[in-house]
């Protein structure tokens, strides 16, 4: 790893960094619990734990995104009801998934202004993971696409993936900053490549995005919102110079 | 559209061009019919038609790929049984979907030799559509990835998508040839951009890939297999020179 250079490329995560996502999954899970309440005698935490177990088991085969989530909801419903779940309840679960896919994109506070400030100064890209079609559709509906230098939709956010994206766009890691709500997906793998990262936590984090974070992994700024990002990058750039 | 130039970039479709895919969906559909046979009094053709109707309705929301297919199978099962489908049958459908995702990649006859011959002469890329994670995994498991210049996984194969891919890789359409089994997805949109295309039919074509093909759309070679591709491209290049 060489020294840090001037910041040239700023990459933004999509879900829960630019637009709301996890809260919609949380709301959907609440409706899922209501749907199953007549059939099973499990409290909220126990049902959520069963779902998480199914999601974890399915991750390597189904990957991330709403379609994988919907299939995991269906499997969980069958398992916890020991097969007694009704056809109409399964259809209701499929419809919950479709509602998530069709949900309007709701930008987080201050996002258009922050992106506008950044695009005047850096090459700005989105690096997001999940269903290809759904992520493309969210980028398009966000109204942000026009000013972006690039959009990359990936199936996993680990160091090899970031390395591939950086190589493809001929980006020097030392001039690259990744910004997102997940320490596990947006921060640690980029630090490992010699890039910089900014953590902007969302008010709720999916269990499978919880990092095994060791302070020895490196330092990174933590911001309360994207509004503070332009000034933060300014300061990081000054530090590197 | 300018004149045709020397062929520089050859793009290959994945499913049913490099590796078997549609036949596995056909086999899965047969198992799906067997599963529902005790519950519904519909003949094969009628059940297939109901599934196709659901797939068509879901296409804009769910997109292509195995996860979308699995959700459409589940919806169809609920609809045709009027909700009487059992939890264990829904689980069996989910398992059919997972088996499709985990299925080993089976290359078509002569593919490694043809790709080997092409990579010595052109920049060779794959342009394929479907589930991001599944397509990446198939490319990796195909054993072909190492010699490829690029891999693009897209959510739809229409002219704007090809235009974006060509621009991203700075490819002149006049020097580009797309090769695939679908006239609708691999041939017509590329001809529309001023590129060339080669059709290599698979022995079965999904109904939603059937083209509305008008002979006025242009001419393209049709090959019996990828084995014939190097000689075909040679001839096309000579014609352009």
Coordinates of C-alpha atoms in Angstrom, one line a residue:
Chain A
X1 CA 0.0 0.0 0.0
X2 CA 1.4 3.4 -1.0
X3 CA 0.6 6.7 0.7
X4 CA -2.7 8.4 0.3
X5 CA -3.3 10.6 -2.7
X6 CA -5.7 13.4 -3.5
X7 CA -9.3 12.1 -3.6
X8 CA -10.4 11.6 -7.2
X9 CA -13.3 9.1 -7.0
X10 CA -16.0 8.9 -4.4
X11 CA -18.2 5.8 -4.4
X12 CA -21.6 5.8 -2.7
X13 CA -23.5 2.8 -1.5
X14 CA -27.2 2.7 -2.5
X15 CA -29.4 0.9 0.1
X16 CA -29.6 2.8 3.4
X17 CA -26.9 5.3 2.3
X18 CA -28.7 7.1 -0.6
X19 CA -32.2 5.7 -0.1
X20 CA -34.2 3.9 2.6
X21 CA -34.2 0.1 2.4
X22 CA -33.7 -1.8 5.6
X23 CA -36.7 0.0 7.3
X24 CA -38.9 -1.4 4.5
X25 CA -37.6 -4.9 5.1
X26 CA -38.3 -4.4 8.9
X27 CA -41.9 -3.2 8.1
X28 CA -42.4 -6.2 5.8
X29 CA -41.2 -8.6 8.5
X30 CA -43.8 -7.1 10.8
X31 CA -46.5 -7.9 8.3
X32 CA -45.0 -11.3 7.9
X33 CA -45.3 -11.9 11.6
X34 CA -49.0 -10.7 11.6
X35 CA -49.7 -13.1 8.7
X36 CA -48.3 -16.1 10.6
X37 CA -49.7 -15.1 14.1
X38 CA -52.9 -17.2 13.7
X39 CA -50.8 -20.3 12.7
X40 CA -47.9 -20.3 15.1
X41 CA -47.2 -19.7 18.7
X42 CA -43.8 -18.0 18.4
X43 CA -42.9 -14.6 19.8
X44 CA -41.4 -11.9 17.6
X45 CA -37.8 -12.5 18.5
X46 CA -38.2 -16.3 18.0
X47 CA -39.8 -15.9 14.6
X48 CA -37.2 -13.3 13.5
X49 CA -34.4 -15.7 14.6
X50 CA -35.9 -18.5 12.5
X51 CA -36.1 -16.2 9.5
X52 CA -32.5 -15.1 10.0
X53 CA -31.4 -18.7 10.2
X54 CA -33.1 -19.4 6.8
X55 CA -31.6 -16.3 5.3
X56 CA -28.1 -17.2 6.4
X57 CA -28.5 -20.7 5.1
X58 CA -29.8 -19.4 1.7
X59 CA -27.2 -16.6 1.3
X60 CA -24.7 -18.5 -0.8
X61 CA -27.3 -19.9 -3.2
X62 CA -29.8 -17.1 -3.4
X63 CA -27.6 -14.1 -2.7
X64 CA -28.9 -10.7 -1.6
X65 CA -32.0 -8.7 -2.6
X66 CA -35.8 -8.8 -2.4
X67 CA -36.3 -12.0 -4.4
X68 CA -34.0 -14.0 -2.1
X69 CA -35.7 -12.4 0.9
X70 CA -39.1 -13.4 -0.4
X71 CA -38.1 -17.0 -1.0
X72 CA -36.6 -17.1 2.6
X73 CA -39.9 -15.7 4.0
X74 CA -41.8 -18.5 2.2
X75 CA -39.4 -21.2 3.5
X76 CA -39.6 -19.8 7.0
X77 CA -43.4 -19.8 6.9
X78 CA -43.5 -23.4 5.8
X79 CA -41.0 -24.4 8.5
X80 CA -42.5 -22.7 11.4
X81 CA -46.1 -23.8 10.6
X82 CA -44.8 -27.4 9.8
X83 CA -46.3 -27.1 6.4
X84 CA -49.7 -25.8 7.6
X85 CA -49.3 -22.4 6.0
X86 CA -52.2 -21.8 3.5
X87 CA -51.8 -21.1 -0.2
X88 CA -53.4 -17.6 0.3
X89 CA -50.8 -16.8 3.0
X90 CA -48.0 -17.8 0.7
X91 CA -49.5 -15.6 -2.0
X92 CA -49.6 -12.8 0.5
X93 CA -45.9 -13.2 1.2
X94 CA -45.2 -13.2 -2.6
X95 CA -47.2 -9.9 -2.7
X96 CA -45.2 -8.5 0.2
X97 CA -42.0 -9.1 -1.9
X98 CA -43.5 -7.5 -5.0
X99 CA -44.6 -4.5 -3.0
X100 CA -40.9 -4.1 -1.8
X101 CA -39.7 -4.3 -5.4
X102 CA -42.3 -1.7 -6.6
X103 CA -41.9 0.6 -3.6
X104 CA -41.0 4.2 -4.6
X105 CA -37.4 5.2 -3.9
X106 CA -37.2 7.5 -0.9
X107 CA -34.0 9.4 -0.7
X108 CA -32.4 10.0 2.7
X109 CA -32.4 13.6 4.0
X110 CA -30.0 15.9 2.2
X111 CA -28.9 13.3 -0.4
X112 CA -29.6 15.3 -3.6
X113 CA -27.7 18.3 -2.2
X114 CA -24.8 16.3 -1.0
X115 CA -24.5 14.4 -4.4
X116 CA -24.7 17.7 -6.2
X117 CA -21.9 19.1 -4.1
X118 CA -19.8 16.0 -4.7
X119 CA -20.2 15.7 -8.5
X120 CA -18.8 19.3 -8.9
X121 CA -15.6 18.2 -7.3
X122 CA -15.0 14.4 -7.7
X123 CA -15.9 11.6 -10.1
X124 CA -18.9 10.1 -8.2
X125 CA -20.1 6.6 -8.7
X126 CA -22.6 4.2 -7.0
X127 CA -21.5 0.7 -5.9
X128 CA -24.5 -1.2 -4.7
X129 CA -25.4 -4.9 -4.2
X130 CA -28.7 -6.8 -4.6
X131 CA -31.0 -7.8 -7.4
X132 CA -29.7 -6.5 -10.7
X133 CA -33.0 -5.3 -12.1
X134 CA -34.2 -3.9 -8.8
X135 CA -31.0 -1.9 -8.1
X136 CA -30.9 -0.6 -11.7
X137 CA -34.5 0.5 -11.3
X138 CA -33.7 2.2 -7.9
X139 CA -30.8 4.1 -9.4
X140 CA -33.0 5.2 -12.3
X141 CA -35.8 6.3 -10.0
X142 CA -33.5 8.0 -7.6
X143 CA -33.1 10.9 -10.0
X144 CA -29.4 10.9 -9.2
X145 CA -28.1 8.8 -12.2
X146 CA -27.6 11.7 -14.6
X147 CA -24.7 13.2 -12.7
X148 CA -22.9 10.0 -11.9
X149 CA -19.7 8.9 -13.5
X150 CA -20.5 5.2 -13.1
X151 CA -22.9 2.7 -11.5
X152 CA -21.7 -0.8 -10.4
X153 CA -24.1 -3.4 -9.2
X154 CA -22.3 -6.3 -7.6
X155 CA -23.4 -9.6 -6.0
X156 CA -21.1 -9.2 -3.0
X157 CA -19.1 -6.4 -1.5
X158 CA -15.8 -8.0 -0.5
X159 CA -12.2 -7.0 -1.2
X160 CA -11.9 -9.0 -4.5
X161 CA -15.1 -7.3 -5.8
X162 CA -13.8 -3.8 -5.0
X163 CA -10.5 -4.7 -6.5
X164 CA -12.2 -5.8 -9.8
X165 CA -14.3 -2.6 -9.9
X166 CA -11.3 -0.4 -9.3
X167 CA -9.3 -2.1 -11.9
X168 CA -12.1 -2.0 -14.4
X169 CA -12.3 1.8 -14.0
X170 CA -8.6 2.3 -13.7
X171 CA -8.9 3.8 -10.2
X172 CA -5.9 4.0 -7.9
X173 CA -7.1 2.8 -4.4
X174 CA -5.2 5.6 -2.8
X175 CA -7.4 8.1 -4.6
X176 CA -10.6 6.3 -3.8
X177 CA -13.1 6.8 -1.0
X178 CA -16.1 4.5 -0.4
X179 CA -19.1 5.8 1.6
X180 CA -21.8 3.7 3.1
X181 CA -23.8 2.5 6.0
X182 CA -22.2 -1.0 6.4
X183 CA -18.9 -1.3 8.1
X184 CA -18.7 -4.9 6.8
X185 CA -19.5 -4.2 3.2
X186 CA -18.6 -0.5 2.6
X187 CA -15.7 0.2 4.9
X188 CA -13.5 -2.8 5.9
X189 CA -12.9 -4.3 2.4
X190 CA -11.9 -0.9 1.0
X191 CA -9.5 -0.2 3.8
X192 CA -8.0 -3.6 3.2
X193 CA -7.2 -2.5 -0.4
X194 CA -5.5 0.7 0.7
X195 CA -8.5 2.9 0.0
X196 CA -10.3 5.2 2.3
X197 CA -13.9 4.8 3.6
X198 CA -16.5 6.9 5.4
X199 CA -19.2 5.2 7.6
X200 CA -22.6 6.8 7.5
X201 CA -24.7 4.5 9.8
X202 CA -28.4 4.0 9.1
X203 CA -30.7 3.8 12.1
X204 CA -31.1 0.0 11.6
X205 CA -28.7 -2.6 10.3
X206 CA -29.6 -6.0 9.0
X207 CA -28.1 -8.7 11.3
X208 CA -26.1 -10.2 8.4
X209 CA -24.4 -6.9 7.8
X210 CA -23.1 -6.7 11.3
X211 CA -19.3 -6.6 11.1
X212 CA -16.8 -8.5 13.1
X213 CA -15.0 -5.2 13.6
X214 CA -11.6 -5.1 15.2
X215 CA -10.3 -1.5 15.9
X216 CA -7.0 -2.7 14.4
X217 CA -8.7 -2.8 11.0
X218 CA -8.1 0.9 10.7
X219 CA -9.6 4.3 11.3
X220 CA -12.5 5.8 9.4
X221 CA -14.8 8.8 9.9
X222 CA -18.3 8.2 11.0
X223 CA -20.9 10.7 9.9
X224 CA -24.5 11.4 11.1
X225 CA -25.6 11.9 7.5
X226 CA -24.6 12.5 3.9
X227 CA -25.0 16.2 4.5
X228 CA -21.7 16.2 6.3
X229 CA -19.8 14.3 3.6
X230 CA -18.5 17.1 1.4
X231 CA -16.8 18.8 4.4
X232 CA -15.5 15.5 5.6
X233 CA -13.9 14.7 2.2
X234 CA -12.5 18.1 2.1
X235 CA -10.7 17.5 5.4
X236 CA -9.6 14.0 4.4
X237 CA -8.1 15.4 1.2
X238 CA -6.3 18.2 3.1
X239 CA -4.8 15.6 5.5
X240 CA -3.5 13.5 2.6
X241 CA -1.9 16.5 0.8
Chain B
X1 CA -24.5 3.6 -39.3
X2 CA -21.2 3.5 -41.0
X3 CA -19.8 0.6 -43.1
X4 CA -18.6 -2.6 -41.5
X5 CA -15.1 -2.7 -40.1
X6 CA -12.7 -5.5 -39.3
X7 CA -14.1 -7.7 -36.4
X8 CA -12.4 -6.8 -33.2
X9 CA -14.8 -7.8 -30.4
X10 CA -16.9 -11.0 -30.3
X11 CA -19.5 -11.2 -27.6
X12 CA -21.0 -14.6 -26.6
X13 CA -24.3 -15.1 -24.9
X14 CA -24.2 -17.5 -21.9
X15 CA -27.4 -19.5 -21.3
X16 CA -28.1 -21.9 -24.2
X17 CA -25.1 -20.6 -26.2
X18 CA -22.2 -21.6 -24.0
X19 CA -23.9 -23.8 -21.5
X20 CA -27.2 -25.6 -21.2
X21 CA -30.0 -23.8 -19.5
X22 CA -33.5 -23.9 -21.1
X23 CA -33.5 -27.7 -21.0
X24 CA -33.1 -27.6 -17.2
X25 CA -36.1 -25.2 -17.0
X26 CA -38.1 -27.6 -19.2
X27 CA -37.1 -30.5 -16.9
X28 CA -38.0 -28.5 -13.8
X29 CA -41.4 -27.6 -15.4
X30 CA -42.1 -31.4 -15.9
X31 CA -41.4 -32.0 -12.2
X32 CA -43.6 -29.1 -11.3
X33 CA -46.5 -30.6 -13.3
X34 CA -45.9 -34.0 -11.5
X35 CA -46.1 -32.2 -8.2
X36 CA -49.4 -30.5 -9.0
X37 CA -51.0 -33.5 -10.8
X38 CA -52.7 -34.8 -7.6
X39 CA -54.3 -31.4 -7.0
X40 CA -55.4 -30.1 -10.4
X41 CA -57.2 -31.4 -13.4
X42 CA -55.2 -29.5 -16.1
X43 CA -53.4 -31.1 -19.0
X44 CA -49.7 -30.3 -19.6
X45 CA -50.4 -27.6 -22.2
X46 CA -52.9 -25.8 -20.1
X47 CA -50.7 -25.8 -17.0
X48 CA -47.7 -24.5 -19.1
X49 CA -49.9 -21.8 -20.5
X50 CA -50.9 -20.7 -17.0
X51 CA -47.3 -20.6 -15.9
X52 CA -46.3 -18.6 -19.0
X53 CA -49.1 -16.1 -18.2
X54 CA -47.8 -15.6 -14.7
X55 CA -44.2 -15.3 -15.9
X56 CA -45.2 -12.7 -18.5
X57 CA -47.1 -10.7 -15.8
X58 CA -44.2 -10.8 -13.4
X59 CA -41.4 -10.0 -15.9
X60 CA -41.3 -6.2 -15.4
X61 CA -41.2 -6.6 -11.6
X62 CA -39.2 -9.8 -11.1
X63 CA -37.0 -9.8 -14.2
X64 CA -35.2 -12.9 -15.6
X65 CA -33.5 -15.7 -13.9
X66 CA -34.2 -18.7 -11.6
X67 CA -35.4 -16.7 -8.5
X68 CA -38.1 -15.0 -10.7
X69 CA -39.0 -18.3 -12.2
X70 CA -39.3 -20.0 -8.8
X71 CA -41.6 -17.2 -7.5
X72 CA -43.7 -17.6 -10.7
X73 CA -43.9 -21.4 -10.2
X74 CA -45.2 -20.8 -6.6
X75 CA -47.8 -18.2 -7.8
X76 CA -49.0 -20.5 -10.5
X77 CA -49.3 -23.4 -8.1
X78 CA -51.4 -21.3 -5.7
X79 CA -53.6 -20.0 -8.6
X80 CA -54.3 -23.3 -10.3
X81 CA -55.0 -25.1 -7.0
X82 CA -57.1 -22.2 -5.8
X83 CA -55.0 -22.0 -2.8
X84 CA -55.2 -25.7 -2.0
X85 CA -51.5 -26.3 -2.6
X86 CA -49.8 -27.8 0.5
X87 CA -46.9 -26.2 2.3
X88 CA -44.7 -29.2 1.5
X89 CA -45.4 -28.8 -2.2
X90 CA -44.4 -25.1 -2.0
X91 CA -41.2 -26.2 -0.3
X92 CA -40.7 -28.8 -3.1
X93 CA -41.0 -25.9 -5.6
X94 CA -38.5 -23.8 -3.7
X95 CA -36.1 -26.8 -3.7
X96 CA -36.6 -27.2 -7.5
X97 CA -35.4 -23.6 -7.8
X98 CA -32.4 -24.1 -5.6
X99 CA -31.5 -27.2 -7.5
X100 CA -31.5 -25.1 -10.7
X101 CA -29.2 -22.6 -9.1
X102 CA -26.8 -25.2 -7.8
X103 CA -26.8 -27.3 -11.0
X104 CA -23.4 -27.9 -12.5
X105 CA -22.6 -25.9 -15.6
X106 CA -22.7 -28.2 -18.7
X107 CA -21.0 -26.6 -21.6
X108 CA -22.5 -27.2 -25.1
X109 CA -20.5 -29.4 -27.5
X110 CA -17.3 -27.9 -28.8
X111 CA -17.5 -24.7 -26.7
X112 CA -14.1 -24.8 -25.0
X113 CA -12.4 -25.4 -28.4
X114 CA -14.4 -22.6 -30.1
X115 CA -13.7 -20.1 -27.4
X116 CA -10.0 -21.0 -27.4
X117 CA -9.9 -20.4 -31.2
X118 CA -11.6 -17.1 -30.8
X119 CA -9.6 -15.7 -27.9
X120 CA -6.4 -16.1 -30.0
X121 CA -7.9 -13.8 -32.6
X122 CA -10.4 -11.4 -31.1
X123 CA -11.3 -9.7 -27.8
X124 CA -13.9 -12.1 -26.5
X125 CA -16.5 -11.2 -23.9
X126 CA -19.7 -12.7 -22.5
X127 CA -22.9 -10.7 -22.4
X128 CA -25.5 -12.6 -20.5
X129 CA -28.7 -11.8 -18.6
X130 CA -30.4 -13.2 -15.5
X131 CA -29.7 -13.4 -11.7
X132 CA -26.4 -11.5 -11.0
X133 CA -25.0 -14.0 -8.5
X134 CA -26.1 -17.1 -10.6
X135 CA -24.7 -15.8 -13.8
X136 CA -21.4 -14.8 -12.1
X137 CA -21.3 -18.3 -10.6
X138 CA -21.9 -19.9 -14.0
X139 CA -19.2 -17.9 -15.7
X140 CA -16.8 -18.9 -13.0
X141 CA -17.7 -22.5 -13.0
X142 CA -17.6 -22.7 -16.9
X143 CA -13.9 -22.6 -16.8
X144 CA -13.9 -20.1 -19.6
X145 CA -13.5 -16.9 -17.6
X146 CA -9.7 -16.8 -17.6
X147 CA -9.4 -16.1 -21.3
X148 CA -12.2 -13.6 -21.6
X149 CA -11.7 -9.9 -22.1
X150 CA -14.8 -8.9 -20.2
X151 CA -18.0 -10.2 -18.7
X152 CA -21.2 -8.2 -18.7
X153 CA -24.3 -9.4 -16.8
X154 CA -27.3 -7.3 -17.8
X155 CA -31.0 -7.2 -16.7
X156 CA -32.3 -6.9 -20.3
X157 CA -30.9 -7.4 -23.7
X158 CA -32.3 -4.5 -25.7
X159 CA -30.6 -1.9 -27.9
X160 CA -30.1 0.7 -25.1
X161 CA -28.4 -2.0 -23.0
X162 CA -26.0 -3.0 -25.8
X163 CA -25.4 0.6 -26.5
X164 CA -24.4 1.2 -22.9
X165 CA -22.1 -1.9 -22.9
X166 CA -20.4 -0.9 -26.1
X167 CA -19.9 2.7 -24.9
X168 CA -18.5 1.5 -21.6
X169 CA -15.9 -0.7 -23.3
X170 CA -15.3 1.9 -26.1
X171 CA -16.3 -0.6 -28.8
X172 CA -17.3 0.6 -32.3
X173 CA -20.5 -1.3 -33.2
X174 CA -19.1 -1.8 -36.7
X175 CA -16.3 -3.9 -35.3
X176 CA -18.6 -5.9 -32.9
X177 CA -20.3 -9.3 -33.4
X178 CA -22.8 -10.7 -31.0
X179 CA -23.3 -14.5 -30.9
X180 CA -26.3 -16.2 -29.2
X181 CA -29.3 -18.4 -29.4
X182 CA -32.0 -15.8 -29.1
X183 CA -32.9 -13.8 -32.2
X184 CA -34.9 -11.4 -30.0
X185 CA -32.1 -10.8 -27.4
X186 CA -28.8 -11.5 -29.2
X187 CA -29.4 -10.6 -32.8
X188 CA -32.0 -8.0 -33.5
X189 CA -30.9 -5.3 -31.0
X190 CA -27.3 -5.5 -32.1
X191 CA -28.3 -5.3 -35.8
X192 CA -30.3 -2.2 -34.9
X193 CA -27.1 -0.5 -33.5
X194 CA -25.2 -1.2 -36.7
X195 CA -23.3 -4.2 -35.3
X196 CA -23.3 -7.8 -36.7
X197 CA -24.8 -10.9 -35.1
X198 CA -24.7 -14.6 -35.5
X199 CA -27.6 -16.9 -34.5
X200 CA -26.8 -20.3 -33.0
X201 CA -30.2 -21.8 -32.1
X202 CA -30.6 -24.0 -29.1
X203 CA -32.9 -27.0 -29.5
X204 CA -35.6 -25.4 -27.4
X205 CA -36.5 -21.7 -27.0
X206 CA -38.4 -20.2 -24.1
X207 CA -41.7 -18.7 -25.3
X208 CA -40.8 -15.2 -24.0
X209 CA -37.7 -15.3 -26.1
X210 CA -39.6 -15.9 -29.3
X211 CA -38.9 -12.9 -31.7
X212 CA -41.3 -10.9 -33.7
X213 CA -38.9 -11.3 -36.5
X214 CA -39.4 -9.4 -39.7
X215 CA -36.9 -10.4 -42.6
X216 CA -36.5 -6.7 -43.2
X217 CA -34.7 -6.4 -39.9
X218 CA -31.5 -7.6 -41.6
X219 CA -29.5 -10.7 -42.5
X220 CA -27.5 -12.8 -40.1
X221 CA -25.7 -16.2 -40.3
X222 CA -27.4 -19.1 -38.6
X223 CA -25.0 -21.8 -37.3
X224 CA -25.6 -25.4 -36.1
X225 CA -23.2 -24.9 -33.2
X226 CA -20.3 -22.8 -31.8
X227 CA -17.9 -25.2 -33.5
X228 CA -18.7 -23.4 -36.8
X229 CA -18.2 -19.9 -35.4
X230 CA -14.5 -19.3 -36.0
X231 CA -14.8 -20.1 -39.8
X232 CA -18.0 -18.0 -40.0
X233 CA -16.4 -15.0 -38.4
X234 CA -13.4 -15.4 -40.7
X235 CA -15.8 -15.3 -43.7
X236 CA -17.7 -12.3 -42.2
X237 CA -14.4 -10.4 -41.7
X238 CA -13.3 -11.1 -45.3
X239 CA -16.6 -9.8 -46.6
X240 CA -16.2 -6.5 -44.7
X241 CA -12.6 -6.0 -45.8

